[in-house]
mmCIF file of C-alpha atoms in Angstrom:
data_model
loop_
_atom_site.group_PDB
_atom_site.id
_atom_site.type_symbol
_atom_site.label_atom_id
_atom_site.label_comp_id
_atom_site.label_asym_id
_atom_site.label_seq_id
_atom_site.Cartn_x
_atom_site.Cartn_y
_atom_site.Cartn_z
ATOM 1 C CA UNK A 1 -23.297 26.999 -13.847
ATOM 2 C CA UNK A 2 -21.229 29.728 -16.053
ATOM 3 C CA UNK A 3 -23.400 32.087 -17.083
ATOM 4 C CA UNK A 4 -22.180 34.170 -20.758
ATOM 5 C CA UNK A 5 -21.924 37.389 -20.792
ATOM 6 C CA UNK A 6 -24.599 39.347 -22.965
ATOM 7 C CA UNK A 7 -23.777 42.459 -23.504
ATOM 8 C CA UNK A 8 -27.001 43.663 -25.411
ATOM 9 C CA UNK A 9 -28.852 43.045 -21.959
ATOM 10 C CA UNK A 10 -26.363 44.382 -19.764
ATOM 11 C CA UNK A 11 -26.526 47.530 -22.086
ATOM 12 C CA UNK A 12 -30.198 47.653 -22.519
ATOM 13 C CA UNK A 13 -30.828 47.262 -18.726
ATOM 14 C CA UNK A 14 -28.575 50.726 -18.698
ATOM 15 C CA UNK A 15 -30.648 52.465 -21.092
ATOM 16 C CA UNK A 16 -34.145 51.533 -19.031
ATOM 17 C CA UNK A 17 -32.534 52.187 -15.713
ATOM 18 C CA UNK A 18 -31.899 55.801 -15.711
ATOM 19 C CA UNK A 19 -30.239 55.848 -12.283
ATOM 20 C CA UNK A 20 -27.488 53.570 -13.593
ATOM 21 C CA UNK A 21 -26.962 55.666 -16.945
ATOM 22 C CA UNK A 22 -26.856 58.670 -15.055
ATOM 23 C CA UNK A 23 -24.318 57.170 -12.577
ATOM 24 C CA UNK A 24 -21.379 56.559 -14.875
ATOM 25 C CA UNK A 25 -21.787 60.623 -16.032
ATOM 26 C CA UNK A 26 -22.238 61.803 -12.449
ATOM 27 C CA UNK A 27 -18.936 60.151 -11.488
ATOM 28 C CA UNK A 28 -17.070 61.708 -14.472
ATOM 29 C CA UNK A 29 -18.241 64.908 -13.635
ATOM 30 C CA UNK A 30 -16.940 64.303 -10.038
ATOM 31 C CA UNK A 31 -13.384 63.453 -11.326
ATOM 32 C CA UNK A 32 -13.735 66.784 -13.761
ATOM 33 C CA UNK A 33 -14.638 68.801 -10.612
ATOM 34 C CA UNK A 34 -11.629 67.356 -8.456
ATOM 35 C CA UNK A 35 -9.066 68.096 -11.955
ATOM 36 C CA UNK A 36 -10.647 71.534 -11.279
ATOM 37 C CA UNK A 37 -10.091 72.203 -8.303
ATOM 38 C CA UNK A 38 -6.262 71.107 -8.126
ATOM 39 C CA UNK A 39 -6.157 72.947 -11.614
ATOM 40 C CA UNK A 40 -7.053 76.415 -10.044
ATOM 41 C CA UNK A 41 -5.449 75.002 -6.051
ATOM 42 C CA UNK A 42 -1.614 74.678 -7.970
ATOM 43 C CA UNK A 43 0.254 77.488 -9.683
ATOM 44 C CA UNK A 44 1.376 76.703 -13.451
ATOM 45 C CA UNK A 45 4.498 75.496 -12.643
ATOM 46 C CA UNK A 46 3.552 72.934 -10.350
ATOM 47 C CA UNK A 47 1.155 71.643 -13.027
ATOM 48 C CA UNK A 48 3.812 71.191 -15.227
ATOM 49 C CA UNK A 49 6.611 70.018 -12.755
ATOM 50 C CA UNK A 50 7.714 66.952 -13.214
ATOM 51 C CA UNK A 51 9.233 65.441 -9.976
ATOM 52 C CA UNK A 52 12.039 63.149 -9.738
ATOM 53 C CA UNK A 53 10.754 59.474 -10.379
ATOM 54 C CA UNK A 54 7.752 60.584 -12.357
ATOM 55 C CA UNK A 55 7.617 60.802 -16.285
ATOM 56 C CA UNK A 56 4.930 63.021 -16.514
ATOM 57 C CA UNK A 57 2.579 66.099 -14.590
ATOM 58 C CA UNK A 58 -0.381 67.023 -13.296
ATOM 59 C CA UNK A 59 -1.470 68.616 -16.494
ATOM 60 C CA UNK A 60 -0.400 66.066 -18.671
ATOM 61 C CA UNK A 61 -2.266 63.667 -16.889
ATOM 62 C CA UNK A 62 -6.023 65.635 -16.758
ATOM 63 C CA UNK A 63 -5.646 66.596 -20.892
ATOM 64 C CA UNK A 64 -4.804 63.004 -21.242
ATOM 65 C CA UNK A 65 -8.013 61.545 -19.784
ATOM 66 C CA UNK A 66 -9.505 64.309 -21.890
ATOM 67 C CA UNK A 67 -8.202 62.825 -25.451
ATOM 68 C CA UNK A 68 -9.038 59.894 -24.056
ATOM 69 C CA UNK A 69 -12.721 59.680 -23.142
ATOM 70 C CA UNK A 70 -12.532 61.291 -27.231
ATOM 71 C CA UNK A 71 -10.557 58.240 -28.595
ATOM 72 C CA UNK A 72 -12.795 55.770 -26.722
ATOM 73 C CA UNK A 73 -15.953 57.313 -27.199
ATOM 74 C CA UNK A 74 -16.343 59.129 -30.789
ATOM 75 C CA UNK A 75 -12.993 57.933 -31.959
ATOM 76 C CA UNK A 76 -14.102 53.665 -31.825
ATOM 77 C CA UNK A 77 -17.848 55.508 -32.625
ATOM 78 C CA UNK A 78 -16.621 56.494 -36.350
ATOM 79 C CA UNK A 79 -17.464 60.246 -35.023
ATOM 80 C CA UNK A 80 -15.328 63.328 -35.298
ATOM 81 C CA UNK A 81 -13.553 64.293 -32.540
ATOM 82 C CA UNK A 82 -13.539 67.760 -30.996
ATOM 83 C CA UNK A 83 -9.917 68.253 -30.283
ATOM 84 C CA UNK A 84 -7.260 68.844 -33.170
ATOM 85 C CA UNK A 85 -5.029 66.041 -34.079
ATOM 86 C CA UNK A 86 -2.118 67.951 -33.089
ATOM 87 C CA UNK A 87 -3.464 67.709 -28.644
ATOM 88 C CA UNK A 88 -4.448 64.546 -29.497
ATOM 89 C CA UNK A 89 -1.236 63.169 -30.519
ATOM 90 C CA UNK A 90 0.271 65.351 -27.992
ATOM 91 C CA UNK A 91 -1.687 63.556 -25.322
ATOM 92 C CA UNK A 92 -2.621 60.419 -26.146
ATOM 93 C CA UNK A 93 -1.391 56.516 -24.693
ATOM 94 C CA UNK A 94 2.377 56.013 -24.619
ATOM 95 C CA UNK A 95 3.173 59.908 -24.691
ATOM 96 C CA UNK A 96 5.303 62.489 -22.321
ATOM 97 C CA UNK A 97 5.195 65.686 -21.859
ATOM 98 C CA UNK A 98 7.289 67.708 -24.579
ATOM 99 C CA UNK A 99 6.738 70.831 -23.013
ATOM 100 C CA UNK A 100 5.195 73.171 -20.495
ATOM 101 C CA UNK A 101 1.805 74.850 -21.111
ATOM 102 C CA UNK A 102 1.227 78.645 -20.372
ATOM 103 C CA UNK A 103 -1.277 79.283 -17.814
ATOM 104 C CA UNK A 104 -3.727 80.611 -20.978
ATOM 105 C CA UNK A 105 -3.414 77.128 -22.288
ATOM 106 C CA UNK A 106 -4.404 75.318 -19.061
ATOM 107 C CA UNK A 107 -7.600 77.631 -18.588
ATOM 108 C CA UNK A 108 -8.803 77.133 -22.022
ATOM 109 C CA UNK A 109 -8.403 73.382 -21.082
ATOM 110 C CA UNK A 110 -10.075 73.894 -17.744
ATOM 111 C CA UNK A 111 -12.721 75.071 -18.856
ATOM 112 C CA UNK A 112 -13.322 72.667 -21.121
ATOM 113 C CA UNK A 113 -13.547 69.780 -18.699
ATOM 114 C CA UNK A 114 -17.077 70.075 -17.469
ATOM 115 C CA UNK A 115 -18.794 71.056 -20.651
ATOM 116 C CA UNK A 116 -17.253 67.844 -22.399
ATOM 117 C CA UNK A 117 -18.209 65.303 -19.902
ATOM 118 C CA UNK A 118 -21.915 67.047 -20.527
ATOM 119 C CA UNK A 119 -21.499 67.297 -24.169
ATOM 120 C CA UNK A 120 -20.552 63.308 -24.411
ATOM 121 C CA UNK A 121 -23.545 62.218 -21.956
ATOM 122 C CA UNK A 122 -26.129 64.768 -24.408
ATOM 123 C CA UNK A 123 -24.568 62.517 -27.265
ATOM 124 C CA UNK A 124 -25.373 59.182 -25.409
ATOM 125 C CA UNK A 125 -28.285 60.563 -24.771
ATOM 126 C CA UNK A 126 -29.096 61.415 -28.491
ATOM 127 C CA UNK A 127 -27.814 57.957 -29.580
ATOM 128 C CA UNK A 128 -24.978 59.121 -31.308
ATOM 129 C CA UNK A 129 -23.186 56.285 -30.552
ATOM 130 C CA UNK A 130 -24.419 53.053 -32.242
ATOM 131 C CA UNK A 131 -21.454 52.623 -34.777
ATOM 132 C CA UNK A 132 -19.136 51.702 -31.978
ATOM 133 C CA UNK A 133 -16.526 49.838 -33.430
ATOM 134 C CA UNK A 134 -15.609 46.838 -30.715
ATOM 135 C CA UNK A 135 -11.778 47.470 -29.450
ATOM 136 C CA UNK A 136 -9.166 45.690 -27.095
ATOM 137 C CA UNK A 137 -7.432 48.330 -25.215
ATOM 138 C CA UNK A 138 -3.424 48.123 -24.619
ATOM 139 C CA UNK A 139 -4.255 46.772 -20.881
ATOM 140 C CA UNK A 140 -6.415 43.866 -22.035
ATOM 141 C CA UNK A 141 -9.877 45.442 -21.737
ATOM 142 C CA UNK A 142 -12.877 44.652 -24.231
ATOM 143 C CA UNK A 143 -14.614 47.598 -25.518
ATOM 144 C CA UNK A 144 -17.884 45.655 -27.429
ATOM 145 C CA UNK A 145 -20.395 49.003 -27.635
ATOM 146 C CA UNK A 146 -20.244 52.651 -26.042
ATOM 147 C CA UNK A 147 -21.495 51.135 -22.712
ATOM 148 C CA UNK A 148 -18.092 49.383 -22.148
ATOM 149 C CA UNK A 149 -15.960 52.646 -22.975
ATOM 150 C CA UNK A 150 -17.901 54.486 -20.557
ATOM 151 C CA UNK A 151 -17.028 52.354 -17.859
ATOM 152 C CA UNK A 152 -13.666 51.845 -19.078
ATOM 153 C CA UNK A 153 -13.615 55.929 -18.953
ATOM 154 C CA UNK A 154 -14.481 55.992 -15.609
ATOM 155 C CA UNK A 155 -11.707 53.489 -14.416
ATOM 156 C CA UNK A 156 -9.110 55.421 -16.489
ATOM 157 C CA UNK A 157 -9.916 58.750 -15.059
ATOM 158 C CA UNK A 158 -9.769 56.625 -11.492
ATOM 159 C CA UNK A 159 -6.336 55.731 -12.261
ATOM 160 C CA UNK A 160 -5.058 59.034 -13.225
ATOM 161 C CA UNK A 161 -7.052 60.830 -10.129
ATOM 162 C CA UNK A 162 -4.696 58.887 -8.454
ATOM 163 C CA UNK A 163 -1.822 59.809 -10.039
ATOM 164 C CA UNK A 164 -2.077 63.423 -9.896
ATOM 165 C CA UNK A 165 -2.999 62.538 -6.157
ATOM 166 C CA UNK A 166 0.544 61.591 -6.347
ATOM 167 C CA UNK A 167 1.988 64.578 -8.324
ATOM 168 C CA UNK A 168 0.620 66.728 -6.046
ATOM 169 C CA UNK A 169 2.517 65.384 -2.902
ATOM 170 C CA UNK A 170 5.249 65.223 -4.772
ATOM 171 C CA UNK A 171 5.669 68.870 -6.186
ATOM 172 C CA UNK A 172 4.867 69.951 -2.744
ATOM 173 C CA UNK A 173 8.275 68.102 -1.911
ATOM 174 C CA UNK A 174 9.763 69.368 -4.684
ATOM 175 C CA UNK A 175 9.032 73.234 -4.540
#
């Protein structure tokens, strides 16, 4: 037997399970911690090296999950977001690096990573979310409620862990 899948009671058993709701911002603060740590680990030029056979950088890559979890979560939410227009089109899907940031510019980012993974979960908290306007991402995935981006978040932020995973070995090579 197929069962449908209803998201109202997937999302609702979120909300009552605290453990689970909790979980999905506890791993995004984990990914925040490891962009961190390489953040302040690699000099600025590493961060913005791009090494042969990539198209972007590390940097690139954590400010990117940063627009992002804005465009998923108060951008399809109707909500303002806190970046200007300017990083986000700098940073969003489908976008390179134009050029390389100063060391001031990666700090202010930096330290910027914690406080708006706690900032968004305050929000989710305080329901700020229940305009979510249902999306299909570029890579096929159904975002029907907040719920859904915050997974899909998570996942993204996954990938691109493993990219700069990648960047890192190779502007060790490089250098």
């Amino acid at each position: 037997m197929v069962q449908n899948y209803n998201s109202t009671a997937v999302n609702d058993t979120f909300r009552k399970n605290e453990y689970h709701m909790d979980i999905r911002f506890e791993h995004d603060l984990r990914t925040r911690e490891f962009f961190i740590a390489v953040m302040e680990e690699l000099e600025t030029a590493r961060l913005n090296m791009i090494p042969a056979g990539f198209s972007n950088n590390v940097i690139w890559n954590i400010i990117h999950c940063m627009v992002t979890l804005e465009g998923l979560t108060y951008g399809l939410s109707g909500l303002d977001q806190y970046f200007p227009k300017g990083t986000i089109l700098q940073f969003k899907h489908g976008t390179k690096p134009e050029r390389d940031l100063s060391a001031s510019e990666i700090t202010d980012f930096k330290n910027q990573l914690t406080s708006q993974s706690q900032r968004l979960q305050e929000d989710y908290t305080a329901g700020k979310f229940e305009h979510f306007k249902e999306h299909t991402t570029s890579t096929g995935y159904l975002l029907r409620n907040i719920d859904d981006a915050l997974s899909l978040v998570n996942i993204h932020e996954g990938i691109h862990l493993g990219y700069i995973l990648a960047l890192k070995k190779a502007t060790s090579l490089d250098s």
